Amino acid sequence: MLHELLLALLGFTGDFVLDASPARRRAAPTEAAAGGGDGDGDGEVGPAFRLAPDLTFLQPSERSAIERLISLGFYYRELNRFATESRDLSWIHSSLDLSTPNADKTLKGKVKKGSVYRRAIANGITEILSVYRSAVLQVEQNLLSDPLPILATVTHGLNKFEVLLPPLYELVMEIEHKDIKGGQLLNLLHKRCHCGVPELQSCIQRLLWHGHQVMFNQLTSWMVYGILQDQYSEFFIRRQDDRDGENESSQRDGDKFMQKLAKDTTLTSWHTGFHVSLDMLPEYIHMRVAESILFAGKAIRVLRNPSPGATLQEPFNQSQNSKGSHRIQSFAGGSGAPKELTNFCNISAEELLPQAEADRIDAMLKALKHSSEFHKRPFESAVGSIRTIAASHLWQLVVVRADLNGHLKALKDYFLLAKGDFFQCFLEESRQLMRLPPRQSTAEADLMIPFQLAALKTIGEEDKYFTRVSLRMSSYGMKSSTSQKDLQKPNASELPSQGKASSELALDGWDSIALEYSVDWPLQLFFTPDVLSKYRKVFQYLIRLKRTQMELEKSWAAVMHKDHADFSDYCKDRKNGSATQLRRQRSKPLWHVREHMAFLIRNLQFYIQVDVIESQWNVLQSLVQDSHDFTELVSFHQEYLSALISQSFLDIGSVCRILDSIMKLCLQFCWSIEQYETRPNIAEIDHITEEFNKKSNSLYTILRSSRLAGSQRAPFLRQFLMRLNFNSFFETTAKGVLNSGSRLRPSTAGAHL
């Protein structure tokens, strides 16, 4: 009987120990894993081994002790079955066979999907079962050596397994029924570690150690070599292909950018390649740490896989292309424009990431892997150190080798209008063209001529970044394009009111002028499509403002020239000069209005260019020089762009609508007074004056509101308001002391000008 009992303890039944329902119990886990079971497994937890009912010579106490012992045999058999199935690799060949086009679809659904984490746990269970088998063997040797073998010998030798095998069996059943794997399996083991039984806690910690071995192997592959080794989707770093393209619609110019990514796997990996899978992220690993792991692996991929040399060209010899048509061709920003990328012609991965640094990362991960227990603080410290190494080398690549600061300066020069002489020349050259509506088919080509002429007059040959700048017309600006002719319609009802949405404003069709900046590897890691779209947004705002300011100045110059000519004629013929004097007296209110418009536009332009752009640029420069971390640079640059947009009021819809209306009214006014001599339009000018008065008062009221006073705009906003209201004119007007509905008479505001 004792030998039958020993065999039953190793999962073998016979006449003495019976298996109640082996077929049903063995099939249940497989069915549950395939989705055929209910998944709760409540009726399958109990042991199936039973003593034969005809053993009448056993006392009730002996039967109870033996049934408690043979349940260990059942648990052993099920655990051994799980370990054997999880460690069996024959399913790989079956899955490959069923992947053929002619394979039966019903068979494909029954193929078991592998799991390296479950296989690791199975290795740990095999270790525990080997200890159990050794204990059974020791019991057998004790029974053989004892002249009077008793049941207590068996009970004493296997007593400790009564607290180990049942919880392990429940754990295995839960894994199979719920098909738990990857990070979810680590979570389950981590929770089960918190128990009050030291022996059971040690066993589950050992199983968790085996699972962590797989995780550290994946971390080593990812953070040392930049390779995602996860064929069963169990790692918490996932390829973006597994996620729906939810962010694609939010990217501007996404199609063009994705075409570039298709040619460069490095950029694909950086921008759209990988993400953190929350489903597989262990709960004891913070999201911040997971994002550091994600960044480190992506950075290592970039450093170990430099962009192909096809996009990198030899240094451009300026002496070969100094003047004439060749220079114009380079200014046009065509595909053949030369680019100075001398540092990348023969670059290698060893230069970007020295082997000593890779060995250092590998050593940190090996130290964590060989530890008997997982400790959160050393793990987070090691991940932080690895991330710092990756960020430092990526900083060296982008900032030093790729001349990031030079490109930032170029974006400031052209997108933020720091090269004012160039854009002044461009607007003057294109002024007559912009008096007509833009033609959708040829608008860009029409603008290229004044653009190239302005470049020839103002851009020096030492500016190696201008070849990256190109001009384009956004399609949305052509849909409701207007021109001088459209803006001169006397129908006052067409003027937009303050409450209308910005999309309803009949903006000038030329306001859709935009710039593009050609960015090569590795700067595409820094200047993403979202970043360049923010630059374009600010540029379109600034170019409209500068165009409005130029039109106001041009109208003043033209009228002053005519006034000087009239005054000369009056001096020559005083008898017939009464009409000239009358015309001059009648025009004085118009110049008060124009001066008020110019005063507002000039101060707004000065505020944005000096108080906002220059001050934020100085802050960015100090941060860039002090930082040696790529992610810090990205964060600083994002803060820089956010400050530009917020302090320029581009994120406040009401202010944007008012400024749009003010700039449009200024252009209407300029084009109306140019025809004042030939076609006096007093009613239209009065309406423009009234609307401008309302808009400027509304703008001042909003800017001095308490909501803006407590924001980050406050310090610079106060300077802007002080310039506008230095003599309390705006404040007095906004309070209604002056009649906003009457013609504006800014004698006080104009006196200081």
Short mmCIF file of C-alpha atoms in Angstrom, two decimals, residues 215-608:
data_model
loop_
_atom_site.label_atom_id
_atom_site.label_comp_id
_atom_site.label_asym_id
_atom_site.label_seq_id
_atom_site.Cartn_x
_atom_site.Cartn_y
_atom_site.Cartn_z
CA MET A 215 12.18 41.02 -18.63
CA PHE A 216 15.84 41.91 -18.05
CA ASN A 217 16.82 40.05 -21.23
CA GLN A 218 14.29 42.17 -23.13
CA LEU A 219 15.53 45.32 -21.40
CA THR A 220 19.11 44.47 -22.35
CA SER A 221 18.15 43.89 -25.97
CA TRP A 222 16.21 47.17 -26.02
CA MET A 223 18.50 49.47 -24.02
CA VAL A 224 21.88 48.13 -25.15
CA TYR A 225 21.23 47.25 -28.79
CA GLY A 226 18.01 49.11 -29.57
CA ILE A 227 16.27 45.89 -30.59
CA LEU A 228 12.75 45.01 -29.44
CA GLN A 229 12.83 41.26 -28.76
CA ASP A 230 9.14 40.54 -28.17
CA GLN A 231 7.66 38.09 -30.63
CA TYR A 232 4.58 37.37 -28.48
CA SER A 233 3.68 40.96 -27.50
CA GLU A 234 4.45 40.49 -23.81
CA PHE A 235 6.87 43.36 -23.19
CA PHE A 236 5.56 46.74 -22.03
CA ILE A 237 7.37 48.42 -24.93
CA ARG A 238 5.28 47.79 -28.05
CA ARG A 239 5.57 48.58 -31.70
CA GLN A 240 3.22 51.31 -32.85
CA ASP A 241 1.77 48.93 -35.43
CA ASP A 242 -0.21 47.33 -32.62
CA ARG A 243 -2.01 50.58 -31.85
CA ASP A 244 -4.69 52.22 -33.94
CA GLY A 245 -3.54 55.32 -35.79
CA GLU A 246 -5.30 57.64 -33.39
CA ASN A 247 -2.72 60.41 -33.53
CA GLU A 248 -2.32 60.55 -37.31
CA SER A 249 -5.17 62.99 -37.84
CA SER A 250 -3.70 65.50 -35.39
CA GLN A 251 -0.40 65.86 -37.27
CA ARG A 252 -0.23 68.63 -39.81
CA ASP A 253 1.42 67.81 -43.08
CA GLY A 254 1.34 64.22 -41.88
CA ASP A 255 1.35 62.64 -45.33
CA LYS A 256 4.53 64.38 -46.42
CA PHE A 257 6.22 63.59 -43.13
CA MET A 258 5.20 59.92 -43.28
CA GLN A 259 6.72 59.68 -46.75
CA LYS A 260 10.01 60.85 -45.26
CA LEU A 261 9.66 58.34 -42.45
CA ALA A 262 9.13 55.53 -44.94
CA LYS A 263 12.57 56.27 -46.35
CA ASP A 264 14.27 56.38 -42.96
CA THR A 265 13.62 53.61 -40.45
CA THR A 266 15.41 55.59 -37.75
CA LEU A 267 12.87 58.40 -37.90
CA THR A 268 10.02 55.91 -38.09
CA SER A 269 11.22 54.29 -34.89
CA TRP A 270 11.59 57.63 -33.14
CA HIS A 271 8.30 59.30 -34.07
CA THR A 272 5.82 56.50 -34.71
CA GLY A 273 7.65 53.28 -33.95
CA PHE A 274 7.06 52.40 -30.28
CA HIS A 275 4.90 53.18 -27.27
CA VAL A 276 4.37 52.02 -23.69
CA SER A 277 1.68 49.35 -23.39
CA LEU A 278 -0.17 49.90 -20.13
CA ASP A 279 -1.68 46.41 -20.30
CA MET A 280 1.73 44.80 -20.00
CA LEU A 281 3.37 47.35 -17.69
CA PRO A 282 3.96 45.81 -14.21
CA GLU A 283 2.25 47.82 -11.52
CA TYR A 284 5.44 48.16 -9.50
CA ILE A 285 7.18 49.95 -12.41
CA HIS A 286 6.18 53.61 -12.51
CA MET A 287 5.00 55.11 -15.79
CA ARG A 288 7.78 57.68 -15.58
CA VAL A 289 10.35 54.86 -15.45
CA ALA A 290 8.68 53.09 -18.37
CA GLU A 291 8.86 56.27 -20.44
CA SER A 292 12.56 56.57 -19.58
CA ILE A 293 13.05 53.00 -20.79
CA LEU A 294 11.14 53.81 -23.97
CA PHE A 295 13.24 56.92 -24.61
CA ALA A 296 16.54 55.16 -23.86
CA GLY A 297 15.78 52.34 -26.31
CA LYS A 298 14.69 54.74 -29.04
CA ALA A 299 17.81 56.85 -28.49
CA ILE A 300 20.04 53.77 -28.70
CA ARG A 301 18.31 52.80 -31.96
CA VAL A 302 19.10 56.23 -33.37
CA LEU A 303 22.71 56.14 -32.20
CA ARG A 304 23.33 52.60 -33.44
CA ASN A 305 21.62 53.18 -36.79
CA PRO A 306 22.73 56.50 -38.30
CA SER A 307 20.69 57.71 -41.21
CA PRO A 308 21.91 56.48 -44.63
CA GLY A 309 24.37 58.77 -46.39
CA ALA A 310 21.97 59.20 -49.32
CA THR A 311 20.42 62.24 -47.64
CA LEU A 312 23.77 63.72 -46.64
CA GLN A 313 25.82 65.69 -49.12
CA GLU A 314 29.36 66.90 -49.34
CA PRO A 315 30.12 70.44 -48.13
CA PHE A 316 29.00 73.12 -50.52
CA ASN A 317 31.69 75.25 -52.11
CA GLN A 318 30.35 78.78 -52.03
CA SER A 319 32.88 80.08 -54.51
CA GLN A 320 31.38 77.88 -57.23
CA ASN A 321 27.97 79.48 -56.85
CA SER A 322 28.35 83.11 -56.00
CA LYS A 323 26.18 85.21 -58.25
CA GLY A 324 23.48 85.25 -60.82
CA SER A 325 21.06 82.51 -61.73
CA HIS A 326 22.87 79.81 -59.73
CA ARG A 327 22.35 81.77 -56.57
CA ILE A 328 18.70 82.38 -57.40
CA GLN A 329 18.24 78.67 -57.93
CA SER A 330 19.67 77.93 -54.49
CA PHE A 331 17.45 80.59 -52.92
CA ALA A 332 14.43 78.98 -54.49
CA GLY A 333 14.83 76.09 -52.07
CA GLY A 334 14.58 73.43 -54.75
CA SER A 335 15.42 69.78 -54.37
CA GLY A 336 18.92 70.36 -55.60
CA ALA A 337 19.75 72.99 -53.02
CA PRO A 338 23.12 72.35 -51.41
CA LYS A 339 23.26 71.58 -47.72
CA GLU A 340 26.30 71.72 -45.52
CA LEU A 341 26.40 68.48 -43.59
CA THR A 342 30.10 67.85 -43.38
CA ASN A 343 29.96 66.02 -40.07
CA PHE A 344 27.73 63.20 -41.29
CA CYS A 345 29.39 62.06 -44.47
CA ASN A 346 31.35 59.19 -42.93
CA ILE A 347 29.77 58.87 -39.50
CA SER A 348 29.58 55.47 -37.79
CA ALA A 349 27.63 54.02 -34.89
CA GLU A 350 30.83 53.57 -32.88
CA GLU A 351 31.38 57.34 -32.95
CA LEU A 352 27.86 58.08 -31.77
CA LEU A 353 27.77 55.42 -29.03
CA PRO A 354 31.20 54.13 -27.93
CA GLN A 355 31.37 50.47 -27.04
CA ALA A 356 32.51 51.35 -23.53
CA GLU A 357 29.19 53.12 -22.91
CA ALA A 358 27.23 50.16 -24.25
CA ASP A 359 29.22 47.84 -21.96
CA ARG A 360 28.47 50.14 -19.06
CA ILE A 361 24.73 49.93 -19.73
CA ASP A 362 24.96 46.16 -20.09
CA ALA A 363 26.81 45.87 -16.78
CA MET A 364 24.12 47.85 -14.93
CA LEU A 365 21.38 45.62 -16.29
CA LYS A 366 23.33 42.44 -15.52
CA ALA A 367 23.76 43.55 -11.92
CA LEU A 368 20.00 43.91 -11.60
CA LYS A 369 19.39 40.62 -13.38
CA HIS A 370 21.68 38.62 -11.09
CA SER A 371 20.09 40.00 -7.94
CA SER A 372 18.02 37.42 -6.05
CA GLU A 373 15.16 39.88 -5.55
CA PHE A 374 13.73 42.80 -7.50
CA HIS A 375 14.32 46.08 -5.68
CA LYS A 376 12.50 49.12 -6.98
CA ARG A 377 14.98 51.83 -6.01
CA PRO A 378 18.12 50.30 -7.61
CA PHE A 379 16.06 49.50 -10.71
CA GLU A 380 14.84 53.08 -11.08
CA SER A 381 18.33 54.41 -10.39
CA ALA A 382 19.85 52.20 -13.09
CA VAL A 383 17.16 53.17 -15.61
CA GLY A 384 17.78 56.83 -14.81
CA SER A 385 21.52 56.41 -15.36
CA ILE A 386 20.97 54.62 -18.67
CA ARG A 387 18.55 57.29 -19.80
CA THR A 388 21.11 59.97 -18.92
CA ILE A 389 23.78 58.20 -20.98
CA ALA A 390 21.47 57.89 -23.99
CA ALA A 391 20.25 61.49 -23.68
CA SER A 392 23.80 62.81 -23.38
CA HIS A 393 24.99 61.06 -26.55
CA LEU A 394 21.85 62.09 -28.40
CA TRP A 395 22.51 65.67 -27.28
CA GLN A 396 26.05 65.38 -28.65
CA LEU A 397 24.63 64.21 -31.97
CA VAL A 398 21.89 66.81 -32.35
CA VAL A 399 23.40 69.88 -30.70
CA VAL A 400 27.10 69.61 -31.52
CA ARG A 401 27.30 67.57 -34.70
CA ALA A 402 24.06 68.77 -36.30
CA ASP A 403 24.46 72.43 -35.20
CA LEU A 404 21.09 72.71 -33.48
CA ASN A 405 21.69 76.26 -32.31
CA GLY A 406 22.39 77.41 -35.85
CA HIS A 407 19.09 76.01 -37.03
CA LEU A 408 17.25 77.56 -34.09
CA LYS A 409 18.77 80.89 -35.07
CA ALA A 410 17.68 80.34 -38.69
CA LEU A 411 14.10 79.61 -37.61
CA LYS A 412 14.16 82.78 -35.54
CA ASP A 413 15.52 84.78 -38.48
CA TYR A 414 12.92 83.62 -40.99
CA PHE A 415 9.90 82.33 -39.10
CA LEU A 416 10.01 84.97 -36.37
CA LEU A 417 11.03 87.77 -38.75
CA ALA A 418 14.35 88.54 -37.05
CA LYS A 419 15.71 89.33 -40.55
CA GLY A 420 13.46 92.34 -40.85
CA ASP A 421 15.30 93.79 -43.85
CA PHE A 422 14.58 90.67 -45.91
CA PHE A 423 10.87 90.65 -45.19
CA GLN A 424 10.60 94.41 -45.61
CA CYS A 425 12.14 94.04 -49.05
CA PHE A 426 9.94 91.04 -49.85
CA LEU A 427 6.74 92.87 -48.91
CA GLU A 428 7.76 95.93 -50.92
CA GLU A 429 8.58 93.81 -53.98
CA SER A 430 5.28 91.93 -53.72
CA ARG A 431 3.12 94.90 -52.74
CA GLN A 432 1.59 95.42 -56.16
CA LEU A 433 1.05 91.68 -56.58
CA MET A 434 -0.82 91.51 -53.27
CA ARG A 435 -3.23 94.21 -54.41
CA LEU A 436 -4.84 91.56 -56.64
CA PRO A 437 -6.53 88.36 -55.53
CA PRO A 438 -4.18 85.36 -55.42
CA ARG A 439 -4.64 82.81 -58.15
CA GLN A 440 -4.83 79.36 -56.63
CA SER A 441 -2.88 77.70 -59.43
CA THR A 442 -0.01 80.21 -59.69
CA ALA A 443 0.08 82.02 -56.34
CA GLU A 444 3.28 80.36 -55.15
CA ALA A 445 5.02 80.88 -58.47
CA ASP A 446 3.96 84.53 -58.51
CA LEU A 447 5.45 85.08 -55.07
CA MET A 448 8.74 83.37 -55.91
CA ILE A 449 9.91 86.31 -58.02
CA PRO A 450 9.75 88.95 -55.24
CA PHE A 451 10.98 86.31 -52.80
CA GLN A 452 14.11 85.66 -54.88
CA LEU A 453 14.67 89.36 -55.52
CA ALA A 454 14.50 90.10 -51.81
CA ALA A 455 16.99 87.28 -51.18
CA LEU A 456 19.41 88.67 -53.76
CA LYS A 457 19.26 92.12 -52.16
CA THR A 458 19.46 91.20 -48.48
CA ILE A 459 20.71 87.62 -47.92
CA GLY A 460 24.45 87.18 -47.82
CA GLU A 461 26.30 84.19 -49.18
CA GLU A 462 27.48 83.27 -45.70
CA ASP A 463 23.90 82.41 -44.70
CA LYS A 464 23.98 78.65 -45.28
CA TYR A 465 20.51 78.12 -43.82
CA PHE A 466 18.45 80.14 -46.29
CA THR A 467 18.60 77.34 -48.83
CA ARG A 468 16.41 75.34 -46.46
CA VAL A 469 13.64 77.96 -46.47
CA SER A 470 10.88 77.77 -49.06
CA LEU A 471 7.68 79.70 -49.60
CA ARG A 472 4.24 78.18 -50.01
CA MET A 473 0.59 79.13 -49.99
CA SER A 474 -1.69 77.15 -47.72
CA SER A 475 -4.73 75.82 -49.50
CA TYR A 476 -7.14 76.94 -46.80
CA GLY A 477 -6.22 80.55 -47.41
CA MET A 478 -7.45 80.41 -50.99
CA LYS A 479 -11.01 79.41 -50.24
CA SER A 480 -12.21 82.82 -49.10
CA SER A 481 -9.54 85.01 -50.62
CA THR A 482 -10.15 88.71 -50.91
CA SER A 483 -8.08 91.56 -52.19
CA GLN A 484 -8.01 95.31 -52.30
CA LYS A 485 -11.04 95.30 -54.58
CA ASP A 486 -12.99 93.08 -52.23
CA LEU A 487 -12.05 95.08 -49.15
CA GLN A 488 -13.15 98.35 -50.71
CA LYS A 489 -16.79 97.36 -51.00
CA PRO A 490 -18.83 100.02 -49.23
CA ASN A 491 -21.30 97.49 -47.80
CA ALA A 492 -20.73 97.96 -44.07
CA SER A 493 -22.66 94.81 -43.17
CA GLU A 494 -19.86 92.70 -44.57
CA LEU A 495 -17.47 93.83 -41.85
CA PRO A 496 -17.07 91.08 -39.24
CA SER A 497 -18.30 91.69 -35.75
CA GLN A 498 -16.40 90.85 -32.61
CA GLY A 499 -18.55 87.86 -31.73
CA LYS A 500 -18.05 85.97 -35.00
CA ALA A 501 -15.71 83.03 -35.19
CA SER A 502 -12.34 83.49 -36.81
CA SER A 503 -13.33 81.14 -39.62
CA GLU A 504 -16.02 83.64 -40.62
CA LEU A 505 -13.57 86.49 -41.10
CA ALA A 506 -13.02 87.36 -44.72
CA LEU A 507 -9.26 87.52 -44.37
CA ASP A 508 -7.00 88.62 -47.16
CA GLY A 509 -6.14 85.69 -49.42
CA TRP A 510 -2.44 86.49 -49.15
CA ASP A 511 -2.58 85.90 -45.41
CA SER A 512 -2.10 82.21 -46.13
CA ILE A 513 1.56 82.79 -47.01
CA ALA A 514 3.66 80.28 -45.08
CA LEU A 515 7.25 79.11 -44.90
CA GLU A 516 8.66 75.62 -44.92
CA TYR A 517 11.99 74.60 -43.48
CA SER A 518 13.86 71.58 -44.78
CA VAL A 519 15.18 69.51 -41.89
CA ASP A 520 17.57 66.59 -42.30
CA TRP A 521 18.56 63.76 -40.01
CA PRO A 522 19.08 63.92 -37.06
CA LEU A 523 17.35 67.28 -36.57
CA GLN A 524 14.05 65.65 -37.54
CA LEU A 525 14.16 64.11 -34.08
CA PHE A 526 13.95 67.62 -32.64
CA PHE A 527 11.98 69.61 -35.22
CA THR A 528 8.86 67.49 -35.48
CA PRO A 529 5.91 68.42 -37.74
CA ASP A 530 4.07 69.77 -34.70
CA VAL A 531 7.00 72.05 -33.84
CA LEU A 532 7.28 73.39 -37.39
CA SER A 533 3.52 73.97 -37.53
CA LYS A 534 3.79 76.18 -34.43
CA TYR A 535 6.56 78.17 -36.11
CA ARG A 536 4.36 78.58 -39.19
CA LYS A 537 1.46 79.76 -37.04
CA VAL A 538 3.57 82.49 -35.46
CA PHE A 539 5.09 83.42 -38.84
CA GLN A 540 1.71 83.94 -40.49
CA TYR A 541 0.67 86.16 -37.61
CA LEU A 542 3.87 88.22 -37.75
CA ILE A 543 3.93 88.62 -41.54
CA ARG A 544 0.35 89.91 -41.49
CA LEU A 545 1.29 92.36 -38.77
CA LYS A 546 4.35 93.56 -40.67
CA ARG A 547 2.38 93.88 -43.88
CA THR A 548 -0.25 95.98 -42.09
CA GLN A 549 2.43 98.18 -40.54
CA MET A 550 4.11 98.64 -43.94
CA GLU A 551 0.83 99.61 -45.64
CA LEU A 552 0.16 102.23 -42.98
CA GLU A 553 3.65 103.68 -43.46
CA LYS A 554 3.38 103.57 -47.26
CA SER A 555 0.04 105.35 -47.21
CA TRP A 556 1.53 108.08 -45.02
CA ALA A 557 4.52 108.47 -47.34
CA ALA A 558 2.35 108.65 -50.45
CA VAL A 559 0.01 111.23 -49.00
CA MET A 560 2.88 113.33 -47.62
CA HIS A 561 4.44 113.37 -51.06
CA LYS A 562 1.15 114.59 -52.53
CA ASP A 563 0.76 117.11 -49.71
CA HIS A 564 4.21 118.55 -50.30
CA ALA A 565 3.45 118.89 -53.98
CA ASP A 566 0.16 120.65 -53.21
CA PHE A 567 1.88 122.98 -50.76
CA SER A 568 4.49 123.85 -53.39
CA ASP A 569 1.72 124.68 -55.85
CA TYR A 570 -0.03 126.76 -53.19
CA CYS A 571 3.11 128.79 -52.56
CA LYS A 572 3.46 129.43 -56.24
CA ASP A 573 -0.15 130.44 -56.77
CA ARG A 574 -1.73 131.64 -53.53
CA LYS A 575 -4.75 133.08 -55.27
CA ASN A 576 -5.89 129.71 -56.63
CA GLY A 577 -4.68 127.70 -53.61
CA SER A 578 -7.85 127.85 -51.56
CA ALA A 579 -8.96 124.42 -52.86
CA THR A 580 -5.66 122.93 -51.83
CA GLN A 581 -5.95 124.38 -48.35
CA LEU A 582 -9.50 123.11 -48.03
CA ARG A 583 -8.44 119.64 -49.09
CA ARG A 584 -5.64 119.66 -46.54
CA GLN A 585 -7.98 120.74 -43.78
CA ARG A 586 -10.49 118.05 -44.76
CA SER A 587 -7.79 115.34 -44.68
CA LYS A 588 -6.51 116.08 -41.17
CA PRO A 589 -9.02 113.81 -39.36
CA LEU A 590 -7.99 110.97 -41.63
CA TRP A 591 -4.37 111.31 -40.57
CA HIS A 592 -5.40 111.30 -36.93
CA VAL A 593 -7.11 107.96 -37.54
CA ARG A 594 -4.14 106.63 -39.48
CA GLU A 595 -1.76 107.73 -36.73
CA HIS A 596 -3.87 105.97 -34.13
CA MET A 597 -3.83 102.78 -36.21
CA ALA A 598 -0.09 102.99 -36.72
CA PHE A 599 0.43 103.66 -33.01
CA LEU A 600 -1.43 100.46 -32.07
CA ILE A 601 0.21 98.30 -34.75
CA ARG A 602 3.73 99.60 -34.02
CA ASN A 603 3.42 98.99 -30.30
CA LEU A 604 1.98 95.53 -30.85
CA GLN A 605 4.80 94.72 -33.26
CA PHE A 606 7.44 96.07 -30.89
CA TYR A 607 5.92 94.14 -28.00
CA ILE A 608 5.98 90.82 -29.87
#
